[in-house]
JSON list of C-alpha atoms in Angstrom, two decimals:
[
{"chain": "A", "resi": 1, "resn": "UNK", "atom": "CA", "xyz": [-16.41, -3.03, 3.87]},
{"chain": "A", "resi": 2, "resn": "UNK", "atom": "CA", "xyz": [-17.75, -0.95, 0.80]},
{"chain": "A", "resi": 3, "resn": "UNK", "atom": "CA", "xyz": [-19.76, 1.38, 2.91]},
{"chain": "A", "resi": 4, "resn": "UNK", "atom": "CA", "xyz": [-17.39, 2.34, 5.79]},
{"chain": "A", "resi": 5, "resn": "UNK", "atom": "CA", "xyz": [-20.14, 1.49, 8.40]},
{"chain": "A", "resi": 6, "resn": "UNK", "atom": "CA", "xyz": [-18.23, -0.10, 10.68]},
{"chain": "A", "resi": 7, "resn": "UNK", "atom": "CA", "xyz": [-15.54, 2.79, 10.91]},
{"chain": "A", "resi": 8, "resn": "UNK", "atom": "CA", "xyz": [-13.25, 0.99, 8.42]},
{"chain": "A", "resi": 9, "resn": "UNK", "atom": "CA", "xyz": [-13.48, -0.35, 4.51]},
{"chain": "A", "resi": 10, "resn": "UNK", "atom": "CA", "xyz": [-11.97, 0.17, 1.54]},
{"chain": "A", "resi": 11, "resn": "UNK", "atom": "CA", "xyz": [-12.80, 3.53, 0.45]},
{"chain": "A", "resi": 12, "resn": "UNK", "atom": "CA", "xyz": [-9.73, 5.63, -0.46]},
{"chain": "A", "resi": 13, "resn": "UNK", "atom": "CA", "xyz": [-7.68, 2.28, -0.63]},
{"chain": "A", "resi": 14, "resn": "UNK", "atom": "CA", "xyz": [-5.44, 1.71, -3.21]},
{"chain": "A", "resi": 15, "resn": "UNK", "atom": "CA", "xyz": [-4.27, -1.11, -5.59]},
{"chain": "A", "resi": 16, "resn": "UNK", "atom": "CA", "xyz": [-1.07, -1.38, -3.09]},
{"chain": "A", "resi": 17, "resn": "UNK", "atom": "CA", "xyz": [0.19, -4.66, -5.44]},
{"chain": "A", "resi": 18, "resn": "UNK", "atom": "CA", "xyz": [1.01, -5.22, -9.10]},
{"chain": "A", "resi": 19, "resn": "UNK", "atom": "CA", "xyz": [2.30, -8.28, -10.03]},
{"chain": "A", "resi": 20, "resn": "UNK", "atom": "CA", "xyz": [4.34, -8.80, -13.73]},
{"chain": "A", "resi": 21, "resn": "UNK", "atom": "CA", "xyz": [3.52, -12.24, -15.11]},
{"chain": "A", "resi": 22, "resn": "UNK", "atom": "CA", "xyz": [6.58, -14.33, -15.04]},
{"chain": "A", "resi": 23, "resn": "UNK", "atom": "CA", "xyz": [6.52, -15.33, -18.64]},
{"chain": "A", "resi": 24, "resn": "UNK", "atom": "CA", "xyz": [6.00, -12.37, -20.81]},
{"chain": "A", "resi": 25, "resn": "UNK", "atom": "CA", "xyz": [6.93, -8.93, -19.00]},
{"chain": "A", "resi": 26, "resn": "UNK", "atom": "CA", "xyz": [4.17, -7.05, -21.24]},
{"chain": "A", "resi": 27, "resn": "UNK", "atom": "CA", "xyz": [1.64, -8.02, -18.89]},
{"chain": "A", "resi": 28, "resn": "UNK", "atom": "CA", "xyz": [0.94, -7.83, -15.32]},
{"chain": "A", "resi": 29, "resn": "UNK", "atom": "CA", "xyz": [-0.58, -11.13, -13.18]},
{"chain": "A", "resi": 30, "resn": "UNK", "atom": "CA", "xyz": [-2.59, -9.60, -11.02]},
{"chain": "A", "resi": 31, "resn": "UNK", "atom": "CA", "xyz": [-3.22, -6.38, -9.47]},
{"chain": "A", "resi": 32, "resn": "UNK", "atom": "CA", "xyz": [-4.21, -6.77, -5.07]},
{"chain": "A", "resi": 33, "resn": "UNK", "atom": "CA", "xyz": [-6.03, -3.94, -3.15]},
{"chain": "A", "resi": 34, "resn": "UNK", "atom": "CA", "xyz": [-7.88, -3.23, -0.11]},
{"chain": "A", "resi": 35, "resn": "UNK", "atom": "CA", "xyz": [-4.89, -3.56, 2.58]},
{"chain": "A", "resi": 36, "resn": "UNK", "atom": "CA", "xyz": [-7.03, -0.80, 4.42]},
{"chain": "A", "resi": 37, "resn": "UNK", "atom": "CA", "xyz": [-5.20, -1.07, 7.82]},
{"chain": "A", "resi": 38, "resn": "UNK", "atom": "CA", "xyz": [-1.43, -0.61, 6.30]},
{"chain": "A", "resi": 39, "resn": "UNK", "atom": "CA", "xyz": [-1.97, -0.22, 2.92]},
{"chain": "A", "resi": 40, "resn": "UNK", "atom": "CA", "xyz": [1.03, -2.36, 2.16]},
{"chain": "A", "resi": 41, "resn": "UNK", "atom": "CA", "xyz": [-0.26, -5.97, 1.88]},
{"chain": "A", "resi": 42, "resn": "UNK", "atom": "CA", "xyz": [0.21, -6.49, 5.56]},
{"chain": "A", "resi": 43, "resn": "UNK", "atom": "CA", "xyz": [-3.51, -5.58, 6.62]},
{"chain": "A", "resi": 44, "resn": "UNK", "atom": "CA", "xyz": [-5.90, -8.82, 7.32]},
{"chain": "A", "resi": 45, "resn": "UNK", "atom": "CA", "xyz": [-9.02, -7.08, 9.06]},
{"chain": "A", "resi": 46, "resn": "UNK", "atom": "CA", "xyz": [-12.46, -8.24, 7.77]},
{"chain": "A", "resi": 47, "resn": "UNK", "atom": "CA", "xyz": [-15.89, -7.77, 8.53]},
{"chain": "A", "resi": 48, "resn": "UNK", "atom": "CA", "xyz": [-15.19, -11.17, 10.55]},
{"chain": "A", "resi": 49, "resn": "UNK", "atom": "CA", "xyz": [-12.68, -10.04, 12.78]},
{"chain": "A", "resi": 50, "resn": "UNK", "atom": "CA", "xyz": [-8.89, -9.99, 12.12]},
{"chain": "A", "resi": 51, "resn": "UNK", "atom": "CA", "xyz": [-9.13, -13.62, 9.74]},
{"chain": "A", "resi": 52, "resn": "UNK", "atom": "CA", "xyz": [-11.60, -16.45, 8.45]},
{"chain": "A", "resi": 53, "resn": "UNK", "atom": "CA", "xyz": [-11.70, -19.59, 7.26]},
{"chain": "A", "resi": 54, "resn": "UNK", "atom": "CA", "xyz": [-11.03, -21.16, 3.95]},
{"chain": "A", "resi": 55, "resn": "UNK", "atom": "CA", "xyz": [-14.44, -21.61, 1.84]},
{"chain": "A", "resi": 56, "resn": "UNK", "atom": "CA", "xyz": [-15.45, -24.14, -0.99]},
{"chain": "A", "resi": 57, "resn": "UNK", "atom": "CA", "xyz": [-13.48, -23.77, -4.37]},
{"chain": "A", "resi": 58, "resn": "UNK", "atom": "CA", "xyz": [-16.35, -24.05, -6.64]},
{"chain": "A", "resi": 59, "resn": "UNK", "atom": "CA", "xyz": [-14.66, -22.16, -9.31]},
{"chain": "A", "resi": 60, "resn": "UNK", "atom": "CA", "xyz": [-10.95, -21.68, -10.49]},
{"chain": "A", "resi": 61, "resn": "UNK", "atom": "CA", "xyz": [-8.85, -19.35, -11.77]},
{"chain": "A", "resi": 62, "resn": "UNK", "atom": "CA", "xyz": [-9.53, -19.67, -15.82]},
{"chain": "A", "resi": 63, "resn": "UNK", "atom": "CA", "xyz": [-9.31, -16.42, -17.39]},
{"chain": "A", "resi": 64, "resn": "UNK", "atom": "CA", "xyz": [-8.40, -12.42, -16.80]},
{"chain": "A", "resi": 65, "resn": "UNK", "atom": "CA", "xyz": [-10.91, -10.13, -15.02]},
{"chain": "A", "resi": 66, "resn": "UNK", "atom": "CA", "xyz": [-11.70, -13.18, -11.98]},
{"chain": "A", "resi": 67, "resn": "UNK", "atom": "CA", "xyz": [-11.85, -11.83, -8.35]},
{"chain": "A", "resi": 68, "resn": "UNK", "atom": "CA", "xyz": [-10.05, -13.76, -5.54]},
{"chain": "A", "resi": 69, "resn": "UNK", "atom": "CA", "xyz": [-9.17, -13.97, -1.88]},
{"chain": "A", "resi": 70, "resn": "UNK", "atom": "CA", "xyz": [-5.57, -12.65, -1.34]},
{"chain": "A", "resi": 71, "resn": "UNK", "atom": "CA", "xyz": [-4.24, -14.61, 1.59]},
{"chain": "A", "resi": 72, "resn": "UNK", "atom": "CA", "xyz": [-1.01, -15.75, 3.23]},
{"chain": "A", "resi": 73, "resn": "UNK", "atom": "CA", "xyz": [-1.69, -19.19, 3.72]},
{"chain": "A", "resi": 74, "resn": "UNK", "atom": "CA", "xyz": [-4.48, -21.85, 4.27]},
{"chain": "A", "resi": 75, "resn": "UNK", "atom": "CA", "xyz": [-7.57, -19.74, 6.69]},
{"chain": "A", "resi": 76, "resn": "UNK", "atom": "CA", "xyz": [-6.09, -16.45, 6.57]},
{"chain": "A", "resi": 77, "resn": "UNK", "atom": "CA", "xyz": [-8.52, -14.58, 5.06]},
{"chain": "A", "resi": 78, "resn": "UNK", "atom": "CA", "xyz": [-9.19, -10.96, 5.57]},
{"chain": "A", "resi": 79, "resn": "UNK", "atom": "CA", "xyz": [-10.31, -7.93, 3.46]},
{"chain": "A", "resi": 80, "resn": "UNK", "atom": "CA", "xyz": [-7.84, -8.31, 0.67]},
{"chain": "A", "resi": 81, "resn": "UNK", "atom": "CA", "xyz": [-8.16, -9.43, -2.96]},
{"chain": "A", "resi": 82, "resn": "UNK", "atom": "CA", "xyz": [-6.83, -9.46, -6.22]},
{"chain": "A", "resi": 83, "resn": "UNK", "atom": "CA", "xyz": [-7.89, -9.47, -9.74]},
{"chain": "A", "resi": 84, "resn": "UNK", "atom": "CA", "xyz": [-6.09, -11.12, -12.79]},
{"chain": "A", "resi": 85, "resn": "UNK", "atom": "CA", "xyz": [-4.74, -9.90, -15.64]},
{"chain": "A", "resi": 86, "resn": "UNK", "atom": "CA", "xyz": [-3.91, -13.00, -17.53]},
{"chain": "A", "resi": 87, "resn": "UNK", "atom": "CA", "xyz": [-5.16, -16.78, -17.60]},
{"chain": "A", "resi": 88, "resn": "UNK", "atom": "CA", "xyz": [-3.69, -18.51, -14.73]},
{"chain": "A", "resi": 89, "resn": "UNK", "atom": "CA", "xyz": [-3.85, -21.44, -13.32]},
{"chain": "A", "resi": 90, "resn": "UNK", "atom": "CA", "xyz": [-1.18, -21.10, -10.74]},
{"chain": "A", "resi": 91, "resn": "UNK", "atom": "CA", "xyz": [-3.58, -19.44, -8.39]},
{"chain": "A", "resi": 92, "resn": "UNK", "atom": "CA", "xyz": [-5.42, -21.55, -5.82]},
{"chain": "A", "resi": 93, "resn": "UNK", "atom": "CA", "xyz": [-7.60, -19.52, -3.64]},
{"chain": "A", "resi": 94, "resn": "UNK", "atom": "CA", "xyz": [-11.62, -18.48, -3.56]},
{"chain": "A", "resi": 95, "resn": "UNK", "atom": "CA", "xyz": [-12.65, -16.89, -6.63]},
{"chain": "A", "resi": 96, "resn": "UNK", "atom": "CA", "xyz": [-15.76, -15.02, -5.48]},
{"chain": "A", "resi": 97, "resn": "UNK", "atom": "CA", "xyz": [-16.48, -12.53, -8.16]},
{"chain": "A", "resi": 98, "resn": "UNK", "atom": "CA", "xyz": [-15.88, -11.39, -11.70]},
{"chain": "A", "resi": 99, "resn": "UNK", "atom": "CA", "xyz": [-15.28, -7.22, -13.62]},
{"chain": "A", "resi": 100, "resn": "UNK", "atom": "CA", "xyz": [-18.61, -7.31, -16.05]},
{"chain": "A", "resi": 101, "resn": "UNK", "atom": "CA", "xyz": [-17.75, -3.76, -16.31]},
{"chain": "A", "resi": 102, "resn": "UNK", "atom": "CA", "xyz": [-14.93, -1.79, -16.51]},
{"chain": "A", "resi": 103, "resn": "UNK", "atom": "CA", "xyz": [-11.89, -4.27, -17.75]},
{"chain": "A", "resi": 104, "resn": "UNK", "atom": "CA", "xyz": [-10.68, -1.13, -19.44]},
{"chain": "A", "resi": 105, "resn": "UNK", "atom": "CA", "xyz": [-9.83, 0.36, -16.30]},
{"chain": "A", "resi": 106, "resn": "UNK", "atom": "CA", "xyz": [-7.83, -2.43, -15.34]},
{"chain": "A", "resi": 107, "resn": "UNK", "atom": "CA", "xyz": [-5.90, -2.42, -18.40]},
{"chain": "A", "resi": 108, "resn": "UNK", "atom": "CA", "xyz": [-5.47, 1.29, -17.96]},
{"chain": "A", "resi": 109, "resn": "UNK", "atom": "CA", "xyz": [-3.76, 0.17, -14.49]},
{"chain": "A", "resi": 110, "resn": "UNK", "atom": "CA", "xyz": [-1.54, -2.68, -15.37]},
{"chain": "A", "resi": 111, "resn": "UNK", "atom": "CA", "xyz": [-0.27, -0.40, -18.39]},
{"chain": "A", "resi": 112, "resn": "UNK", "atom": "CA", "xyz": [0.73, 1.99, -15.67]},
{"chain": "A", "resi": 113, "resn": "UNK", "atom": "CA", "xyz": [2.33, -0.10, -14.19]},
{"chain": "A", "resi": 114, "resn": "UNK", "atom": "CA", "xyz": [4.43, -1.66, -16.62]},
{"chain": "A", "resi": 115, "resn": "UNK", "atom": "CA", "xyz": [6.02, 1.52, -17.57]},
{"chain": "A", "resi": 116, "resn": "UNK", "atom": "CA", "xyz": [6.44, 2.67, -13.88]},
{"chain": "A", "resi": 117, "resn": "UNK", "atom": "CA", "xyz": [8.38, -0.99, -13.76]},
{"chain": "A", "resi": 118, "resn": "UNK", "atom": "CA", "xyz": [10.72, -0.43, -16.59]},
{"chain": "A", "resi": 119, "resn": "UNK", "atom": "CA", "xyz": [11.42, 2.99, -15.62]},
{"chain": "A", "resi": 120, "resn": "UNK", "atom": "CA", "xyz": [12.51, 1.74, -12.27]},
{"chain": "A", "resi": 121, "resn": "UNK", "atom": "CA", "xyz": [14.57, -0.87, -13.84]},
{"chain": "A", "resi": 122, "resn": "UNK", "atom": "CA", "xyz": [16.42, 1.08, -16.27]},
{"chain": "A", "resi": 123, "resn": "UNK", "atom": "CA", "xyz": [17.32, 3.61, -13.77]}
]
């Protein structure tokens, strides 16, 4: 999906989801990209086909910068994920990866985001 080779991936997508954490509107939850097929959180292709299967849940949801599955329901996996913002434990999908590098960027993002938000609302 990173490389294109297939004739689709997520190059040029876009984080097409941010999420403001219930509690404290400050902060975002989560920010979810890689809706390559509509770009609106409707896509579910995958290098599987259009969906696949639930896998283990070795590790939970404990702390910002954690990389999960973004799915609909139970086995509807496809080429979208999200990354958190805040501790959660809320969240109960795969978390298969974690930002070593670059948190700042995804500050930078749910910043943006919080003032596009309030703009929006006090319009």
């Amino acid at each position: 999906l990173l490389t294109g080779q297939h004739g689709f991936g997520s190059a040029g997508s876009s984080f097409h989801r941010v999420i403001p954490q219930l509690s404290n509107y400050i902060s975002t939850f989560m920010l979810q990209r890689c809706d390559f097929t509509h770009g609106n959180g409707a896509g579910e292709k995958s290098i599987y086909g259009s969906k696949f299967p639930d896998e283990k849940f070795v590790l939970k949801s404990s702390k910002p910068g954690l990389l999960l599955m973004a799915n609909a329901r139970k086995n509807t996996n496809g080429s979208q994920f999200f990354i958190t913002t805040v501790t959660t434990s809320c969240v109960n999908t795969m978390v298969f990866g974690e930002v070593v590098e670059g948190i700042d960027v995804t500050k930078a993002l749910e910043v943006e985001s919080v003032i596009h938000q309030r703009f929006y609302a006090d319009a």
